[in-house]
Coordinates of N, CA and C and ligand atoms in Angstrom, one line a residue:
M25 N 146.6 29.2 -134.8 CA 145.7 28.9 -133.8 C 146.0 27.8 -132.7
T26 N 146.1 28.2 -131.7 CA 146.5 26.9 -130.4 C 145.3 26.2 -130.2
I27 N 145.8 25.1 -129.5 CA 144.9 24.0 -129.2 C 143.8 24.4 -128.6
F28 N 144.1 25.7 -127.8 CA 143.0 25.9 -126.8 C 142.0 26.5 -127.7
E29 N 142.2 27.3 -128.9 CA 141.1 28.0 -129.7 C 140.5 27.3 -130.4
K30 N 141.2 25.5 -130.6 CA 140.4 24.5 -131.3 C 139.5 24.0 -130.4
I31 N 139.7 23.8 -129.1 CA 138.6 23.7 -127.9 C 137.5 24.6 -128.0
I32 N 137.7 25.7 -128.2 CA 136.5 26.7 -128.1 C 135.7 26.7 -129.2
S33 N 136.3 26.2 -130.3 CA 135.5 26.3 -131.5 C 135.3 24.8 -131.8
R34 N 135.5 23.8 -130.9 CA 134.9 22.6 -131.0 C 135.4 21.7 -132.3
E35 N 136.8 22.2 -132.7 CA 137.6 21.4 -133.6 C 138.0 20.3 -132.8
I36 N 138.5 20.4 -131.7 CA 139.0 19.2 -130.7 C 138.1 18.9 -129.7
P37 N 138.0 17.9 -129.2 CA 137.1 17.7 -127.9 C 137.7 17.9 -126.6
A38 N 137.2 18.4 -125.7 CA 137.6 18.3 -124.2 C 136.5 18.3 -123.3
R39 N 136.8 18.1 -122.2 CA 135.6 17.5 -121.2 C 135.5 19.1 -120.6
I40 N 134.3 19.6 -121.2 CA 134.0 21.0 -120.5 C 133.3 20.8 -119.2
V41 N 133.8 21.7 -118.3 CA 133.0 22.0 -116.9 C 132.0 22.8 -116.7
E42 N 132.3 23.9 -117.6 CA 131.0 25.2 -117.8 C 131.7 26.3 -118.6
E43 N 130.8 26.8 -119.1 CA 131.4 27.6 -120.0 C 130.2 29.3 -120.0
T44 N 131.0 30.1 -120.2 CA 130.0 31.5 -120.5 C 130.3 32.0 -121.7
E45 N 130.0 33.2 -122.2 CA 130.0 34.0 -123.1 C 131.9 34.6 -123.3
D46 N 132.0 34.7 -121.9 CA 133.7 35.4 -121.9 C 134.5 34.0 -121.7
W47 N 134.4 32.9 -121.2 CA 135.4 32.1 -120.8 C 134.9 30.5 -120.8
I48 N 135.6 29.5 -120.7 CA 135.5 28.3 -121.0 C 136.1 27.6 -119.9
A49 N 135.6 26.4 -119.4 CA 136.7 25.7 -118.3 C 136.3 24.5 -118.7
F50 N 137.6 23.6 -118.9 CA 137.8 22.1 -118.9 C 138.5 21.5 -118.3
H51 N 138.4 20.1 -118.4 CA 139.3 19.3 -117.6 C 140.8 19.2 -118.3
D52 N 142.0 19.3 -117.5 CA 143.4 19.3 -118.4 C 143.5 17.9 -118.7
V53 N 144.0 17.5 -119.9 CA 144.1 16.4 -120.5 C 145.3 15.7 -119.7
N54 N 146.4 16.2 -118.8 CA 147.3 15.7 -118.2 C 147.3 16.0 -116.8
P55 N 146.1 15.5 -115.9 CA 145.9 16.1 -114.5 C 147.1 16.0 -113.6
Q56 N 147.2 17.3 -112.8 CA 148.3 16.9 -111.8 C 147.8 17.0 -110.5
A57 N 146.2 16.9 -110.1 CA 146.0 16.4 -109.1 C 144.3 16.1 -109.3
P58 N 143.6 15.7 -108.4 CA 142.3 14.7 -108.6 C 141.5 15.8 -109.6
V59 N 141.2 16.8 -109.0 CA 140.6 18.1 -109.9 C 141.8 19.1 -110.7
H60 N 141.7 19.2 -111.9 CA 142.9 19.9 -112.4 C 141.8 20.3 -113.6
V61 N 141.8 21.6 -113.8 CA 140.5 22.4 -114.7 C 141.4 23.6 -115.3
L62 N 141.3 23.8 -116.6 CA 141.7 25.1 -117.1 C 140.4 25.9 -117.3
V63 N 140.6 27.0 -116.8 CA 139.7 28.1 -117.4 C 140.4 29.3 -118.4
I64 N 139.7 29.5 -119.2 CA 140.6 30.3 -120.4 C 139.5 31.1 -120.9
P65 N 140.4 32.3 -121.4 CA 139.0 33.4 -122.1 C 139.0 32.8 -123.5
K66 N 137.8 33.3 -123.8 CA 137.4 33.0 -125.3 C 138.2 34.1 -126.4
R67 N 138.3 35.6 -125.8 CA 139.1 36.2 -126.5 C 140.8 36.0 -126.1
V68 N 141.3 35.7 -127.1 CA 142.9 35.4 -126.8 C 143.6 36.6 -126.1
I69 N 143.9 36.1 -125.0 CA 145.1 36.7 -124.4 C 146.2 35.8 -124.3
T70 N 147.6 36.3 -124.8 CA 148.6 35.4 -125.1 C 149.0 34.9 -123.6
R71 N 149.3 35.6 -122.8 CA 149.8 35.4 -121.6 C 149.8 36.7 -120.7
V72 N 149.9 36.2 -119.3 CA 149.1 37.6 -118.4 C 150.2 38.5 -118.3
G73 N 151.4 38.3 -118.7 CA 152.3 39.4 -118.7 C 152.0 40.2 -120.0
E74 N 151.4 40.1 -120.8 CA 150.7 40.7 -122.1 C 149.7 41.4 -121.9
A75 N 148.8 41.0 -120.9 CA 147.7 41.5 -120.7 C 147.5 43.0 -120.8
A76 N 146.5 43.7 -121.3 CA 146.6 45.3 -121.2 C 145.4 45.6 -120.0
A77 N 145.7 47.0 -119.9 CA 144.7 47.5 -118.7 C 143.3 47.1 -119.4
G78 N 143.1 47.1 -120.4 CA 141.6 46.9 -120.9 C 141.2 45.6 -120.6
D79 N 141.7 44.5 -120.5 CA 141.6 43.3 -120.2 C 141.2 43.1 -118.7
G80 N 141.4 44.0 -117.9 CA 141.2 44.1 -116.5 C 139.7 43.0 -116.1
P81 N 138.7 43.7 -116.8 CA 137.4 42.8 -116.4 C 137.3 41.4 -116.7
L82 N 138.1 41.4 -118.2 CA 138.1 39.7 -118.4 C 139.1 39.0 -117.6
L83 N 140.1 39.6 -117.2 CA 140.9 39.0 -116.1 C 140.1 38.5 -114.8
G84 N 139.3 39.7 -114.3 CA 138.7 39.3 -113.1 C 137.3 38.2 -113.1
K85 N 136.8 38.1 -114.5 CA 136.0 36.9 -114.9 C 136.5 35.9 -114.8
L86 N 137.9 35.8 -115.4 CA 138.5 34.2 -115.1 C 138.6 33.6 -113.6
L87 N 138.9 34.9 -112.6 CA 139.1 34.3 -111.3 C 137.9 33.9 -110.9
L88 N 136.9 34.7 -111.1 CA 135.4 34.3 -110.8 C 134.8 33.0 -111.3
G89 N 135.1 32.7 -112.5 CA 135.0 31.5 -113.0 C 136.1 30.3 -112.6
A90 N 137.0 30.7 -112.1 CA 137.8 29.6 -111.2 C 137.1 29.6 -109.9
Q91 N 136.5 30.3 -109.4 CA 135.8 29.9 -107.9 C 134.4 29.1 -108.3
E92 N 133.7 29.5 -109.4 CA 132.4 28.7 -110.0 C 133.0 27.1 -110.2
V93 N 134.0 26.9 -110.7 CA 134.6 25.3 -111.2 C 134.7 24.7 -109.5
A94 N 135.3 25.8 -108.8 CA 135.7 25.2 -107.4 C 134.5 24.6 -106.8
K95 N 133.7 25.5 -106.8 CA 132.3 25.0 -106.2 C 131.5 24.0 -106.6
K96 N 131.4 24.0 -108.3 CA 131.0 22.9 -109.0 C 131.6 21.6 -108.7
L97 N 132.9 21.6 -108.6 CA 133.6 20.2 -108.4 C 134.0 20.0 -106.9
G98 N 133.6 20.7 -106.0 CA 133.3 20.6 -104.7 C 134.6 20.5 -103.8
I99 N 135.4 21.6 -104.4 CA 136.7 21.7 -103.7 C 136.9 23.3 -103.2
L100 N 135.7 23.9 -102.8 CA 135.9 25.2 -102.3 C 136.2 25.2 -100.8
E101 N 135.4 23.9 -100.2 CA 135.6 23.9 -99.0 C 137.1 23.3 -98.4
S102 N 137.6 22.6 -99.1 CA 139.0 21.6 -99.0 C 140.1 22.7 -99.4
G103 N 139.8 23.5 -100.2 CA 140.9 24.3 -100.9 C 141.3 24.0 -102.3
F104 N 142.1 24.9 -102.8 CA 142.5 24.5 -104.2 C 143.5 25.7 -104.4
R105 N 144.1 25.5 -105.5 CA 145.2 26.6 -105.8 C 144.9 27.0 -107.5
L106 N 145.3 28.3 -107.6 CA 145.0 28.8 -108.8 C 146.5 28.9 -109.4
V107 N 146.7 28.5 -110.5 CA 148.4 28.8 -111.0 C 148.1 29.3 -112.7
I108 N 149.0 30.3 -112.8 CA 149.0 30.9 -114.3 C 150.5 30.8 -114.7
N109 N 151.1 30.1 -115.5 CA 152.2 30.0 -115.7 C 152.6 31.1 -117.1
H110 N 153.8 31.7 -116.9 CA 154.2 32.7 -117.8 C 155.5 32.5 -118.2
G111 N 155.6 32.2 -119.5 CA 157.0 32.1 -120.1 C 157.6 30.8 -119.9
K112 N 159.0 31.1 -120.3 CA 160.0 29.6 -120.3 C 160.2 28.9 -118.7
D113 N 160.7 29.9 -118.0 CA 160.8 29.6 -116.1 C 159.5 29.4 -115.7
G114 N 158.4 30.0 -116.3 CA 157.2 29.8 -115.5 C 156.4 28.2 -116.1
G115 N 156.9 27.8 -117.0 CA 156.6 26.4 -117.4 C 155.2 26.7 -118.5
E116 N 155.2 27.7 -119.0 CA 154.2 28.0 -120.1 C 154.2 27.1 -121.1
T117 N 153.4 26.4 -121.8 CA 153.3 25.6 -122.9 C 152.6 26.0 -124.2
V118 N 151.5 26.6 -123.6 CA 150.4 26.8 -124.6 C 150.1 28.6 -124.6
P119 N 150.6 29.0 -125.8 CA 150.1 30.8 -125.6 C 148.9 31.4 -125.7
H120 N 148.2 30.8 -124.9 CA 146.7 31.4 -124.5 C 146.4 31.2 -123.3
L121 N 146.2 32.4 -122.6 CA 146.1 32.3 -121.0 C 145.5 31.6 -120.7
H122 N 145.7 30.9 -119.4 CA 144.6 29.8 -118.7 C 144.9 29.7 -117.2
V123 N 143.9 29.6 -116.5 CA 144.1 29.6 -115.0 C 144.1 28.3 -114.6
H124 N 145.0 27.8 -114.0 CA 145.1 26.1 -113.7 C 144.1 26.1 -112.3
V125 N 143.0 25.3 -112.0 CA 142.5 25.2 -110.9 C 142.6 23.8 -110.3
L126 N 143.7 23.7 -109.4 CA 144.0 22.5 -108.9 C 143.4 22.3 -107.4
G127 N 142.9 20.9 -107.2 CA 142.5 20.5 -105.8 C 142.2 18.9 -106.0
G128 N 141.7 18.8 -104.6 CA 141.3 17.5 -104.5 C 142.3 16.7 -103.6
R129 N 143.5 17.2 -103.4 CA 144.5 16.7 -102.7 C 145.2 17.8 -102.0
H130 N 146.4 17.8 -101.0 CA 146.9 18.5 -100.4 C 148.2 18.7 -101.5
L131 N 148.5 20.1 -101.6 CA 149.1 20.6 -102.6 C 150.5 21.1 -102.0
G132 N 151.8 20.7 -102.1 CA 152.9 21.1 -101.5 C 153.2 22.5 -101.7
W133 N 153.9 23.1 -100.8 CA 154.9 24.5 -101.0 C 156.0 24.6 -100.4
P134 N 157.1 25.0 -101.5 CA 156.8 25.8 -102.7 C 156.9 24.8 -103.8
P135 N 156.1 25.4 -104.9 CA 156.0 24.3 -106.0 C 157.4 24.2 -106.6
G136 N 157.8 23.0 -107.4 CA 159.0 22.7 -107.7 C 159.4 23.4 -108.8
Ligands
LIG5 P1 150.7 25.4 -119.3 O1 152.1 24.5 -119.3 O2 150.6 26.5 -118.2 O3 150.8 26.2 -120.7 O4 149.6 24.7 -119.5 C1 149.2 24.1 -120.6 C2 148.2 23.0 -120.1 O5 147.4 22.5 -121.0 C3 149.0 21.6 -119.8 O6 148.6 21.4 -118.2 C4 148.3 20.7 -120.5 O7 148.1 19.3 -120.1 C5 147.1 21.1 -121.0 N1 146.6 20.6 -122.4 C6 147.1 20.9 -123.5 N2 146.5 20.2 -124.4 C7 145.3 19.9 -123.9 C8 143.8 19.6 -124.2 N3 143.8 19.0 -125.8 N4 143.0 19.4 -123.5 C9 143.1 19.8 -122.2 N5 144.2 20.0 -121.8 C10 145.4 20.3 -122.5

């Protein structure tokens, strides 16, 4: 069981921003921007490169969830960035798909 499944099941605490039957959004414990929230599916998809065609609707809901979070935390107008890390070079550390929602400051490009 990953740390994110433990957050879903409330075994460990998290600062939850919003929750639906399909996904949950909570503040990242090590924020890289004034707003740094993770949106994760409740049904485990390990990583984006292992998603199946049938996961399409759930993947879409995660993006709409990120939009909800951006609205709720007031960064829809100022702008924000969505990041999904896959694998070693991508910097993935938790094998449970998650969309980073980053905002509240200007974000440089390209990423490091
Ligand atoms: P990634 O490196 O893309 O796999 O992202 C994993 C993210 O999970 C990192 O930004 C961590 O700071 C974050 N994280 C790890 N444990 C927790 C936790 N208990 N609560 C909230 N965020 C966490």
